[in-house]
Amino acid sequence: MDDSLNFDTLAVRSGTLRTDYNEHSEALFLTSSFCFNSAAEAAERFKHSEDYYTYSRFTNPTVTMFQERLAVLEGGEACIATASGMSAILSVVMAAMQAGDHIVSSRALFGSTLGMFSQIFARFGITTTYVDPNDLDAWREAVRPETKLFFVETPSNPLTELCDIEAIGKIAKAAGALFVVDNSFCSPAVQQPLKLGADVVMHSATKLIDGQGRVLGGALVGSRAFIMEKVFPFVRTAGPTLSAFNAWVLLKGLETLSLRAERHSASALAVARWLESNPAVKRVYYPGLESHPQYELAQRQQRSGGSVLAFEVVGETPEEQRANAWRVIDGTKLCSITANLGDTRTTITHPATTTHSRVTPEARAAAGITEALLRMAIGLEDARDICADLAHGLGA
Ligand SMILES: *Cc1c(COP(=O)(O)O)cnc(C)c1O
């Protein structure tokens, strides 16, 4: 496909493979294996399994279509899809590292990613140093001779703190480390880390790429050499492969991604502005607001503010803050009380007592997650209805 085409065109036109029936919409290949016309053909195809369809743990045409389309949208050479976002993280580490190697990571991480680094990889001799993502000296000082990988998520959850991808990428390059960016919060419609110096983009496709809360999926996008020579052999052998059905759902999700991302961001900005003007709200965190401390970086690095925002309600004591925050949640009739994000439906959570409840109170305080804090992932409802829903518990 012509690479000079624009994002929205590529999102609906790239990666399509047609069968002899010339179907217009992409076919769903629900088959675990593929047949051969002769013993010689089977032998040949098994020998070059990356170029042919032999068995769906290795390759499947529906999965290929999703991989090719996502690679194009991220501006990468190749993509391997995985069963979930977490299995994408597992796969990139298994592909790039071995016992004794070291990771430098932003400390603002998705909970399961933190668990993966600190508990699971540690058992296999891969250690991790966590740094303040915006302290560039801390990144430099954390590098050791055995450092092989840098990892960031931007914006962070729940406080929407940004990492400067370009600046961290330069440090990773100087250290000879593979720079992996988890782009699940933005999707390529909002942010393209490979163009800013990342080596690999990792996705939980479960979030904005599906966008409708239906299936789990993940992906890694990067250079052809790394993805095909390092990641593909691991995924093909170990089997954290994306299913054809989920690939089909995600492929269709990519077609509407840009439209959805635009609406998510526009509505999140409208809700953030409304919250900022509400006397019952103490502070709003949203990269699209001029009051965000990294507004300039957000303007440079992201096409829009994204779908996630956080805000603090007023309250003198932690008890009063929690009561006020819970009143907002319990006052909603529209918003879903759940932690998913990037969905058509708006979600609201109280991080201190849910997603971050297992973190020690000291670590929570250090991360700025107070009892007053609420996190929202704005969906595709009319923003006026979302504001009206929040007004029940906030006072109009
Ligand atoms: C959800 C999420 C993951 C994990 O993805 P799964 O698809 O649930 O395995 C990783 N990183 C971020 C930022 C996420 O939001």
mmCIF file of C-alpha atoms and ligand atoms in Angstrom:
data_model
loop_
_atom_site.group_PDB
_atom_site.id
_atom_site.type_symbol
_atom_site.label_atom_id
_atom_site.label_comp_id
_atom_site.label_asym_id
_atom_site.label_seq_id
_atom_site.Cartn_x
_atom_site.Cartn_y
_atom_site.Cartn_z
ATOM 1 C CA MET A 1 0.000 0.000 0.000
ATOM 2 C CA ASP A 2 1.147 3.535 -0.824
ATOM 3 C CA ASP A 3 2.771 4.838 2.380
ATOM 4 C CA SER A 4 2.122 8.470 1.453
ATOM 5 C CA LEU A 5 -1.588 7.965 2.085
ATOM 6 C CA ASN A 6 -2.901 9.628 5.228
ATOM 7 C CA PHE A 7 -3.693 7.918 8.538
ATOM 8 C CA ASP A 8 -7.481 7.743 8.101
ATOM 9 C CA THR A 9 -7.137 6.180 4.660
ATOM 10 C CA LEU A 10 -4.553 3.657 5.834
ATOM 11 C CA ALA A 11 -6.780 2.748 8.807
ATOM 12 C CA VAL A 12 -9.498 1.417 6.497
ATOM 13 C CA ARG A 13 -7.470 0.376 3.433
ATOM 14 C CA SER A 14 -4.089 -1.022 4.539
ATOM 15 C CA GLY A 15 -3.325 -4.648 5.318
ATOM 16 C CA THR A 16 -6.345 -6.116 3.494
ATOM 17 C CA LEU A 17 -5.735 -9.582 1.957
ATOM 18 C CA ARG A 18 -8.472 -10.880 -0.344
ATOM 19 C CA THR A 19 -9.269 -14.517 -1.103
ATOM 20 C CA ASP A 20 -10.347 -15.724 -4.565
ATOM 21 C CA TYR A 21 -13.952 -14.827 -3.612
ATOM 22 C CA ASN A 22 -13.014 -11.123 -3.616
ATOM 23 C CA GLU A 23 -14.908 -10.400 -0.399
ATOM 24 C CA HIS A 24 -15.047 -6.676 0.374
ATOM 25 C CA SER A 25 -14.820 -6.915 4.180
ATOM 26 C CA GLU A 26 -11.874 -8.885 5.567
ATOM 27 C CA ALA A 27 -12.397 -12.624 6.039
ATOM 28 C CA LEU A 28 -12.212 -14.359 9.381
ATOM 29 C CA PHE A 29 -10.041 -17.493 9.114
ATOM 30 C CA LEU A 30 -11.206 -19.730 11.950
ATOM 31 C CA THR A 31 -8.820 -22.584 11.245
ATOM 32 C CA SER A 32 -6.010 -23.993 13.338
ATOM 33 C CA SER A 33 -4.093 -25.440 10.384
ATOM 34 C CA PHE A 34 -3.704 -25.108 6.599
ATOM 35 C CA CYS A 35 -3.488 -27.880 3.943
ATOM 36 C CA PHE A 36 -0.791 -28.619 1.404
ATOM 37 C CA ASN A 37 -1.046 -30.081 -2.089
ATOM 38 C CA SER A 38 1.908 -32.413 -1.688
ATOM 39 C CA ALA A 39 4.560 -33.626 0.715
ATOM 40 C CA ALA A 40 7.091 -31.426 -1.058
ATOM 41 C CA GLU A 41 4.909 -28.346 -0.677
ATOM 42 C CA ALA A 42 4.396 -29.101 3.032
ATOM 43 C CA ALA A 43 8.152 -29.424 3.487
ATOM 44 C CA GLU A 44 8.807 -26.143 1.698
ATOM 45 C CA ARG A 45 6.153 -24.240 3.617
ATOM 46 C CA PHE A 46 7.278 -25.520 7.006
ATOM 47 C CA LYS A 47 10.818 -24.484 6.154
ATOM 48 C CA HIS A 48 9.704 -20.884 5.501
ATOM 49 C CA SER A 49 6.830 -20.699 7.955
ATOM 50 C CA GLU A 50 6.959 -16.904 8.253
ATOM 51 C CA ASP A 51 6.092 -16.572 4.548
ATOM 52 C CA TYR A 52 3.307 -19.188 4.372
ATOM 53 C CA TYR A 53 0.279 -20.294 6.343
ATOM 54 C CA THR A 54 0.873 -23.653 8.017
ATOM 55 C CA TYR A 55 -0.521 -23.492 11.549
ATOM 56 C CA SER A 56 -2.281 -20.657 13.373
ATOM 57 C CA ARG A 57 0.143 -20.577 16.310
ATOM 58 C CA PHE A 58 2.657 -19.379 13.697
ATOM 59 C CA THR A 59 0.592 -17.334 11.273
ATOM 60 C CA ASN A 60 -3.049 -16.813 10.280
ATOM 61 C CA PRO A 61 -4.294 -14.499 7.503
ATOM 62 C CA THR A 62 -6.722 -12.578 9.743
ATOM 63 C CA VAL A 63 -3.955 -12.014 12.289
ATOM 64 C CA THR A 64 -1.596 -10.954 9.471
ATOM 65 C CA MET A 65 -4.110 -8.353 8.285
ATOM 66 C CA PHE A 66 -4.345 -6.876 11.793
ATOM 67 C CA GLN A 67 -0.544 -6.890 12.176
ATOM 68 C CA GLU A 68 0.056 -5.186 8.846
ATOM 69 C CA ARG A 69 -2.551 -2.512 9.444
ATOM 70 C CA LEU A 70 -1.307 -1.700 12.947
ATOM 71 C CA ALA A 71 2.340 -1.620 11.767
ATOM 72 C CA VAL A 72 1.417 0.929 9.097
ATOM 73 C CA LEU A 73 -0.570 3.084 11.538
ATOM 74 C CA GLU A 74 2.300 3.149 14.061
ATOM 75 C CA GLY A 75 4.826 3.866 11.309
ATOM 76 C CA GLY A 76 6.728 0.628 12.003
ATOM 77 C CA GLU A 77 8.104 -2.020 9.643
ATOM 78 C CA ALA A 78 6.533 -5.081 11.263
ATOM 79 C CA CYS A 79 4.134 -6.175 13.985
ATOM 80 C CA ILE A 80 3.445 -9.344 15.934
ATOM 81 C CA ALA A 81 0.078 -9.585 17.665
ATOM 82 C CA THR A 82 -0.332 -11.346 21.007
ATOM 83 C CA ALA A 83 -3.192 -12.676 23.126
ATOM 84 C CA SER A 84 -3.171 -9.694 25.515
ATOM 85 C CA GLY A 85 -1.176 -6.608 26.413
ATOM 86 C CA MET A 86 0.601 -8.525 29.168
ATOM 87 C CA SER A 87 1.668 -11.277 26.773
ATOM 88 C CA ALA A 88 3.120 -8.549 24.528
ATOM 89 C CA ILE A 89 5.291 -7.405 27.462
ATOM 90 C CA LEU A 90 6.252 -11.021 28.181
ATOM 91 C CA SER A 91 7.166 -11.491 24.508
ATOM 92 C CA VAL A 92 9.316 -8.368 24.161
ATOM 93 C CA VAL A 93 11.321 -9.277 27.260
ATOM 94 C CA MET A 94 11.719 -12.919 26.181
ATOM 95 C CA ALA A 95 12.798 -11.726 22.735
ATOM 96 C CA ALA A 96 15.327 -9.127 23.864
ATOM 97 C CA MET A 97 16.732 -10.316 27.187
ATOM 98 C CA GLN A 98 18.351 -13.121 29.114
ATOM 99 C CA ALA A 99 19.189 -13.944 32.727
ATOM 100 C CA GLY A 100 21.484 -11.321 34.212
ATOM 101 C CA ASP A 101 20.127 -8.493 32.061
ATOM 102 C CA HIS A 102 18.635 -5.299 33.466
ATOM 103 C CA ILE A 103 15.610 -3.071 32.731
ATOM 104 C CA VAL A 104 15.304 0.647 33.479
ATOM 105 C CA SER A 105 11.637 1.556 33.728
ATOM 106 C CA SER A 106 9.438 4.487 34.564
ATOM 107 C CA ARG A 107 8.005 3.933 38.055
ATOM 108 C CA ALA A 108 4.556 5.047 36.848
ATOM 109 C CA LEU A 109 3.404 1.683 35.483
ATOM 110 C CA PHE A 110 0.252 -0.333 34.957
ATOM 111 C CA GLY A 111 -0.110 -2.622 38.016
ATOM 112 C CA SER A 112 0.340 -5.934 36.187
ATOM 113 C CA THR A 113 3.402 -4.596 34.356
ATOM 114 C CA LEU A 114 4.938 -3.732 37.716
ATOM 115 C CA GLY A 115 4.126 -7.253 38.937
ATOM 116 C CA MET A 116 5.651 -8.775 35.829
ATOM 117 C CA PHE A 117 8.929 -6.846 36.248
ATOM 118 C CA SER A 118 9.243 -7.089 40.040
ATOM 119 C CA GLN A 119 7.958 -10.597 40.672
ATOM 120 C CA ILE A 120 8.044 -12.726 37.533
ATOM 121 C CA PHE A 121 11.088 -11.562 35.555
ATOM 122 C CA ALA A 122 13.048 -11.182 38.815
ATOM 123 C CA ARG A 123 12.716 -14.961 39.352
ATOM 124 C CA PHE A 124 14.566 -15.507 36.071
ATOM 125 C CA GLY A 125 17.419 -13.157 36.935
ATOM 126 C CA ILE A 126 16.168 -10.082 35.080
ATOM 127 C CA THR A 127 16.214 -7.076 37.421
ATOM 128 C CA THR A 128 14.516 -3.691 37.098
ATOM 129 C CA THR A 129 15.421 -0.217 38.353
ATOM 130 C CA TYR A 130 12.477 2.208 38.585
ATOM 131 C CA VAL A 131 13.019 5.909 37.978
ATOM 132 C CA ASP A 132 11.020 9.128 38.039
ATOM 133 C CA PRO A 133 10.124 9.307 34.339
ATOM 134 C CA ASN A 134 10.790 13.049 34.134
ATOM 135 C CA ASP A 135 14.161 13.020 35.868
ATOM 136 C CA LEU A 136 16.457 12.499 32.852
ATOM 137 C CA ASP A 137 19.548 12.254 35.079
ATOM 138 C CA ALA A 138 17.885 9.400 36.940
ATOM 139 C CA TRP A 139 17.523 7.485 33.636
ATOM 140 C CA ARG A 140 21.234 8.071 32.858
ATOM 141 C CA GLU A 141 22.359 7.101 36.363
ATOM 142 C CA ALA A 142 20.297 3.903 36.381
ATOM 143 C CA VAL A 143 22.098 2.501 33.324
ATOM 144 C CA ARG A 144 24.451 -0.445 33.991
ATOM 145 C CA PRO A 145 26.622 -2.448 31.600
ATOM 146 C CA GLU A 146 23.908 -5.150 31.581
ATOM 147 C CA THR A 147 21.024 -2.730 30.838
ATOM 148 C CA LYS A 148 19.190 -4.023 27.765
ATOM 149 C CA LEU A 149 15.772 -2.395 27.875
ATOM 150 C CA PHE A 150 14.077 0.944 28.726
ATOM 151 C CA PHE A 151 10.323 0.911 29.359
ATOM 152 C CA VAL A 152 7.783 3.743 29.666
ATOM 153 C CA GLU A 153 4.058 4.324 29.618
ATOM 154 C CA THR A 154 2.789 7.790 28.670
ATOM 155 C CA PRO A 155 0.538 9.398 29.852
ATOM 156 C CA SER A 156 0.642 7.629 33.205
ATOM 157 C CA ASN A 157 -2.288 6.168 35.079
ATOM 158 C CA PRO A 158 -4.080 7.771 36.911
ATOM 159 C CA LEU A 159 -2.407 11.221 37.050
ATOM 160 C CA THR A 160 -1.774 11.610 33.280
ATOM 161 C CA GLU A 161 1.886 12.459 33.786
ATOM 162 C CA LEU A 162 3.733 12.482 30.443
ATOM 163 C CA CYS A 163 7.194 11.082 29.638
ATOM 164 C CA ASP A 164 9.279 12.919 27.057
ATOM 165 C CA ILE A 165 9.683 10.082 24.538
ATOM 166 C CA GLU A 166 12.268 11.901 22.437
ATOM 167 C CA ALA A 167 14.504 12.782 25.402
ATOM 168 C CA ILE A 168 14.362 9.307 26.974
ATOM 169 C CA GLY A 169 14.917 7.748 23.548
ATOM 170 C CA LYS A 170 18.247 9.552 23.222
ATOM 171 C CA ILE A 171 19.422 8.211 26.578
ATOM 172 C CA ALA A 172 18.309 4.689 25.614
ATOM 173 C CA LYS A 173 20.211 4.931 22.355
ATOM 174 C CA ALA A 174 23.389 6.107 24.103
ATOM 175 C CA ALA A 175 23.014 3.174 26.518
ATOM 176 C CA GLY A 176 22.489 0.689 23.679
ATOM 177 C CA ALA A 177 19.144 -0.320 25.220
ATOM 178 C CA LEU A 178 15.948 -1.247 23.381
ATOM 179 C CA PHE A 179 13.396 1.497 24.084
ATOM 180 C CA VAL A 180 9.863 0.128 24.528
ATOM 181 C CA VAL A 181 6.853 2.455 24.853
ATOM 182 C CA ASP A 182 3.469 1.177 26.042
ATOM 183 C CA ASN A 183 1.096 3.177 23.789
ATOM 184 C CA SER A 184 -2.158 1.682 25.144
ATOM 185 C CA PHE A 185 -3.407 4.982 26.638
ATOM 186 C CA CYS A 186 -3.095 6.911 23.377
ATOM 187 C CA SER A 187 -3.168 4.519 20.397
ATOM 188 C CA PRO A 188 -1.465 5.543 17.127
ATOM 189 C CA ALA A 189 -4.338 7.951 16.413
ATOM 190 C CA VAL A 190 -3.048 10.184 19.233
ATOM 191 C CA GLN A 191 0.669 9.392 19.566
ATOM 192 C CA GLN A 192 3.253 7.600 17.391
ATOM 193 C CA PRO A 193 6.257 6.809 19.604
ATOM 194 C CA LEU A 194 8.349 5.206 16.827
ATOM 195 C CA LYS A 195 8.498 8.597 15.096
ATOM 196 C CA LEU A 196 9.834 10.131 18.336
ATOM 197 C CA GLY A 197 12.671 7.628 18.851
ATOM 198 C CA ALA A 198 11.084 4.526 20.424
ATOM 199 C CA ASP A 199 12.370 1.175 19.109
ATOM 200 C CA VAL A 200 9.261 -0.830 19.926
ATOM 201 C CA VAL A 201 5.636 0.154 20.559
ATOM 202 C CA MET A 202 3.692 -2.183 22.801
ATOM 203 C CA HIS A 203 -0.115 -2.268 22.938
ATOM 204 C CA SER A 204 -2.882 -3.572 25.043
ATOM 205 C CA ALA A 205 -5.232 -3.709 22.033
ATOM 206 C CA THR A 206 -7.912 -4.525 24.619
ATOM 207 C CA LYS A 207 -8.193 -0.775 25.234
ATOM 208 C CA LEU A 208 -8.623 1.794 22.430
ATOM 209 C CA ILE A 209 -7.912 -0.505 19.486
ATOM 210 C CA ASP A 210 -10.900 -2.715 20.271
ATOM 211 C CA GLY A 211 -12.566 0.339 21.756
ATOM 212 C CA GLN A 212 -15.761 -1.470 22.593
ATOM 213 C CA GLY A 213 -14.705 -3.610 25.536
ATOM 214 C CA ARG A 214 -15.157 -6.951 23.763
ATOM 215 C CA VAL A 215 -11.869 -8.847 23.408
ATOM 216 C CA LEU A 216 -8.330 -9.061 24.785
ATOM 217 C CA GLY A 217 -5.360 -8.527 22.526
ATOM 218 C CA GLY A 218 -1.854 -7.122 22.372
ATOM 219 C CA ALA A 219 0.824 -6.202 19.881
ATOM 220 C CA LEU A 220 4.464 -5.253 19.391
ATOM 221 C CA VAL A 221 5.506 -2.988 16.504
ATOM 222 C CA GLY A 222 9.090 -2.171 15.499
ATOM 223 C CA SER A 223 11.835 -2.863 12.986
ATOM 224 C CA ARG A 224 11.459 -5.903 10.750
ATOM 225 C CA ALA A 225 14.742 -7.285 12.091
ATOM 226 C CA PHE A 226 13.670 -7.178 15.742
ATOM 227 C CA ILE A 227 10.031 -8.206 15.260
ATOM 228 C CA MET A 228 10.623 -11.031 12.764
ATOM 229 C CA GLU A 229 13.977 -12.358 13.997
ATOM 230 C CA LYS A 230 13.477 -11.993 17.768
ATOM 231 C CA VAL A 231 9.775 -11.662 18.652
ATOM 232 C CA PHE A 232 8.226 -13.953 16.027
ATOM 233 C CA PRO A 233 10.351 -17.030 16.943
ATOM 234 C CA PHE A 234 9.346 -16.629 20.605
ATOM 235 C CA VAL A 235 5.608 -16.130 19.959
ATOM 236 C CA ARG A 236 5.474 -18.924 17.369
ATOM 237 C CA THR A 237 7.176 -21.355 19.758
ATOM 238 C CA ALA A 238 5.707 -20.353 23.127
ATOM 239 C CA GLY A 239 2.211 -19.594 21.759
ATOM 240 C CA PRO A 240 0.931 -16.342 23.347
ATOM 241 C CA THR A 241 -0.599 -15.881 19.898
ATOM 242 C CA LEU A 242 -3.613 -13.675 19.116
ATOM 243 C CA SER A 243 -6.668 -15.698 18.066
ATOM 244 C CA ALA A 244 -8.082 -15.137 14.573
ATOM 245 C CA PHE A 245 -11.447 -14.127 16.005
ATOM 246 C CA ASN A 246 -9.951 -11.469 18.269
ATOM 247 C CA ALA A 247 -7.717 -10.278 15.416
ATOM 248 C CA TRP A 248 -10.802 -9.765 13.245
ATOM 249 C CA VAL A 249 -12.532 -7.717 15.970
ATOM 250 C CA LEU A 250 -9.387 -5.604 16.459
ATOM 251 C CA LEU A 251 -8.852 -5.166 12.703
ATOM 252 C CA LYS A 252 -12.356 -3.714 12.474
ATOM 253 C CA GLY A 253 -11.599 -1.596 15.556
ATOM 254 C CA LEU A 254 -8.692 0.040 13.719
ATOM 255 C CA GLU A 255 -11.091 1.259 11.019
ATOM 256 C CA THR A 256 -12.951 3.520 13.468
ATOM 257 C CA LEU A 257 -10.031 4.255 15.818
ATOM 258 C CA SER A 258 -9.279 7.735 14.562
ATOM 259 C CA LEU A 259 -12.915 8.883 14.721
ATOM 260 C CA ARG A 260 -13.335 7.428 18.189
ATOM 261 C CA ALA A 261 -10.055 8.902 19.469
ATOM 262 C CA GLU A 262 -11.084 12.352 18.260
ATOM 263 C CA ARG A 263 -14.434 12.150 20.033
ATOM 264 C CA HIS A 264 -12.907 10.658 23.224
ATOM 265 C CA SER A 265 -10.427 13.562 23.357
ATOM 266 C CA ALA A 266 -12.946 16.291 22.550
ATOM 267 C CA SER A 267 -15.352 15.016 25.202
ATOM 268 C CA ALA A 268 -12.583 14.485 27.771
ATOM 269 C CA LEU A 269 -11.482 18.100 27.240
ATOM 270 C CA ALA A 270 -15.069 19.335 27.651
ATOM 271 C CA VAL A 271 -15.531 17.306 30.852
ATOM 272 C CA ALA A 272 -12.100 18.433 32.168
ATOM 273 C CA ARG A 273 -12.985 22.106 31.570
ATOM 274 C CA TRP A 274 -16.361 21.667 33.243
ATOM 275 C CA LEU A 275 -14.718 19.995 36.256
ATOM 276 C CA GLU A 276 -12.139 22.791 36.509
ATOM 277 C CA SER A 277 -14.944 25.318 36.868
ATOM 278 C CA ASN A 278 -16.758 23.322 39.578
ATOM 279 C CA PRO A 279 -16.155 24.593 43.170
ATOM 280 C CA ALA A 280 -16.414 21.039 44.569
ATOM 281 C CA VAL A 281 -13.353 20.063 42.470
ATOM 282 C CA LYS A 282 -9.894 20.935 43.786
ATOM 283 C CA ARG A 283 -7.718 19.962 40.837
ATOM 284 C CA VAL A 284 -8.046 18.394 37.380
ATOM 285 C CA TYR A 285 -5.331 16.362 35.628
ATOM 286 C CA TYR A 286 -5.708 16.248 31.836
ATOM 287 C CA PRO A 287 -2.923 16.732 29.238
ATOM 288 C CA GLY A 288 -5.250 18.797 27.015
ATOM 289 C CA LEU A 289 -5.757 21.488 29.686
ATOM 290 C CA GLU A 290 -3.524 24.563 29.700
ATOM 291 C CA SER A 291 -3.202 24.039 33.479
ATOM 292 C CA HIS A 292 -1.479 20.640 32.988
ATOM 293 C CA PRO A 293 2.201 21.084 34.007
ATOM 294 C CA GLN A 294 3.318 19.362 30.780
ATOM 295 C CA TYR A 295 0.842 21.042 28.430
ATOM 296 C CA GLU A 296 3.661 22.094 26.058
ATOM 297 C CA LEU A 297 5.030 18.557 25.853
ATOM 298 C CA ALA A 298 1.507 17.200 25.313
ATOM 299 C CA GLN A 299 1.011 19.612 22.416
ATOM 300 C CA ARG A 300 4.278 18.453 20.866
ATOM 301 C CA GLN A 301 3.996 14.725 21.519
ATOM 302 C CA GLN A 302 0.268 13.977 21.248
ATOM 303 C CA ARG A 303 -2.302 14.881 18.625
ATOM 304 C CA SER A 304 -4.892 15.439 21.395
ATOM 305 C CA GLY A 305 -5.289 14.975 25.142
ATOM 306 C CA GLY A 306 -6.597 11.405 25.012
ATOM 307 C CA SER A 307 -9.513 9.829 26.838
ATOM 308 C CA VAL A 308 -8.246 9.580 30.419
ATOM 309 C CA LEU A 309 -8.509 12.317 33.051
ATOM 310 C CA ALA A 310 -8.272 12.453 36.831
ATOM 311 C CA PHE A 311 -9.556 14.952 39.357
ATOM 312 C CA GLU A 312 -9.505 15.641 43.078
ATOM 313 C CA VAL A 313 -12.612 16.595 44.999
ATOM 314 C CA VAL A 314 -12.400 18.979 47.956
ATOM 315 C CA GLY A 315 -12.193 17.707 51.554
ATOM 316 C CA GLU A 316 -10.218 18.608 54.694
ATOM 317 C CA THR A 317 -9.356 15.158 56.003
ATOM 318 C CA PRO A 318 -8.689 11.901 54.138
ATOM 319 C CA GLU A 319 -11.987 10.559 55.524
ATOM 320 C CA GLU A 320 -13.915 13.543 54.197
ATOM 321 C CA GLN A 321 -12.099 13.307 50.842
ATOM 322 C CA ARG A 322 -12.985 9.639 50.476
ATOM 323 C CA ALA A 323 -16.626 10.317 51.379
ATOM 324 C CA ASN A 324 -16.810 13.118 48.803
ATOM 325 C CA ALA A 325 -15.129 11.013 46.104
ATOM 326 C CA TRP A 326 -17.365 8.015 46.759
ATOM 327 C CA ARG A 327 -20.424 10.306 46.666
ATOM 328 C CA VAL A 328 -19.500 11.277 43.093
ATOM 329 C CA ILE A 329 -19.196 7.618 42.074
ATOM 330 C CA ASP A 330 -22.382 6.568 43.830
ATOM 331 C CA GLY A 331 -24.257 9.563 42.401
ATOM 332 C CA THR A 332 -23.630 8.518 38.794
ATOM 333 C CA LYS A 333 -26.367 6.764 36.862
ATOM 334 C CA LEU A 334 -24.636 6.743 33.479
ATOM 335 C CA CYS A 335 -20.904 6.190 34.108
ATOM 336 C CA SER A 336 -19.776 2.601 34.615
ATOM 337 C CA ILE A 337 -18.012 1.889 37.898
ATOM 338 C CA THR A 338 -15.177 -0.145 36.413
ATOM 339 C CA ALA A 339 -11.496 0.313 35.632
ATOM 340 C CA ASN A 340 -11.499 -0.405 31.882
ATOM 341 C CA LEU A 341 -10.540 2.407 29.525
ATOM 342 C CA GLY A 342 -10.758 3.286 25.866
ATOM 343 C CA ASP A 343 -14.301 1.899 25.778
ATOM 344 C CA THR A 344 -17.370 3.474 24.156
ATOM 345 C CA ARG A 345 -18.775 3.833 27.692
ATOM 346 C CA THR A 346 -17.383 6.261 30.256
ATOM 347 C CA THR A 347 -15.838 4.629 33.323
ATOM 348 C CA ILE A 348 -15.074 6.035 36.774
ATOM 349 C CA THR A 349 -12.898 4.635 39.585
ATOM 350 C CA HIS A 350 -11.460 5.613 42.955
ATOM 351 C CA PRO A 351 -7.806 4.532 42.528
ATOM 352 C CA ALA A 352 -6.856 4.655 46.231
ATOM 353 C CA THR A 353 -9.377 1.929 47.123
ATOM 354 C CA THR A 354 -9.341 -0.105 43.876
ATOM 355 C CA THR A 355 -6.532 -0.191 41.286
ATOM 356 C CA HIS A 356 -3.934 1.168 43.736
ATOM 357 C CA SER A 357 -5.300 -0.294 46.993
ATOM 358 C CA ARG A 358 -2.496 -2.849 47.314
ATOM 359 C CA VAL A 359 0.161 -0.152 47.123
ATOM 360 C CA THR A 360 1.349 0.994 50.586
ATOM 361 C CA PRO A 361 -0.153 4.306 51.817
ATOM 362 C CA GLU A 362 3.342 5.876 51.688
ATOM 363 C CA ALA A 363 3.905 4.831 48.063
ATOM 364 C CA ARG A 364 0.402 6.028 47.181
ATOM 365 C CA ALA A 365 1.115 9.419 48.740
ATOM 366 C CA ALA A 366 4.453 9.637 46.883
ATOM 367 C CA ALA A 367 2.635 8.906 43.625
ATOM 368 C CA GLY A 368 0.071 11.635 44.367
ATOM 369 C CA ILE A 369 -2.860 9.222 44.662
ATOM 370 C CA THR A 370 -4.940 10.709 47.457
ATOM 371 C CA GLU A 371 -8.332 9.716 48.869
ATOM 372 C CA ALA A 372 -9.749 12.720 46.972
ATOM 373 C CA LEU A 373 -8.720 11.391 43.556
ATOM 374 C CA LEU A 374 -11.078 9.980 40.904
ATOM 375 C CA ARG A 375 -10.058 8.640 37.500
ATOM 376 C CA MET A 376 -12.289 8.674 34.448
ATOM 377 C CA ALA A 377 -11.932 7.259 30.950
ATOM 378 C CA ILE A 378 -14.315 9.302 28.845
ATOM 379 C CA GLY A 379 -16.439 7.329 26.377
ATOM 380 C CA LEU A 380 -18.527 8.265 23.379
ATOM 381 C CA GLU A 381 -21.633 9.512 25.197
ATOM 382 C CA ASP A 382 -22.545 13.196 24.782
ATOM 383 C CA ALA A 383 -20.158 15.160 27.064
ATOM 384 C CA ARG A 384 -23.094 17.202 28.427
ATOM 385 C CA ASP A 385 -24.690 14.023 29.744
ATOM 386 C CA ILE A 386 -21.419 12.949 31.393
ATOM 387 C CA CYS A 387 -21.124 16.332 33.156
ATOM 388 C CA ALA A 388 -24.768 16.180 34.269
ATOM 389 C CA ASP A 389 -24.117 12.684 35.639
ATOM 390 C CA LEU A 390 -21.126 13.914 37.668
ATOM 391 C CA ALA A 391 -23.130 16.871 38.946
ATOM 392 C CA HIS A 392 -25.356 14.531 41.010
ATOM 393 C CA GLY A 393 -22.521 13.784 43.442
ATOM 394 C CA LEU A 394 -20.585 17.053 43.072
ATOM 395 C CA GLY A 395 -23.412 19.506 43.453
ATOM 396 C CA ALA A 396 -24.331 21.441 40.341
HETATM 397 C C1 LIG B 1 -4.565 -2.813 30.191
HETATM 398 C C2 LIG B 1 -3.152 -2.395 30.100
HETATM 399 C C3 LIG B 1 -2.123 -3.345 29.980
HETATM 400 C C4 LIG B 1 -2.384 -4.835 29.983
HETATM 401 O O1 LIG B 1 -3.127 -5.234 28.898
HETATM 402 P P1 LIG B 1 -4.086 -6.530 28.872
HETATM 403 O O2 LIG B 1 -4.636 -6.516 27.497
HETATM 404 O O3 LIG B 1 -5.100 -6.353 29.964
HETATM 405 O O4 LIG B 1 -3.208 -7.706 29.136
HETATM 406 C C5 LIG B 1 -0.823 -2.874 29.879
HETATM 407 N N1 LIG B 1 -0.546 -1.554 29.889
HETATM 408 C C6 LIG B 1 -1.517 -0.614 30.006
HETATM 409 C C7 LIG B 1 -1.142 0.821 30.012
HETATM 410 C C8 LIG B 1 -2.842 -1.002 30.117
HETATM 411 O O5 LIG B 1 -3.799 -0.072 30.256
#
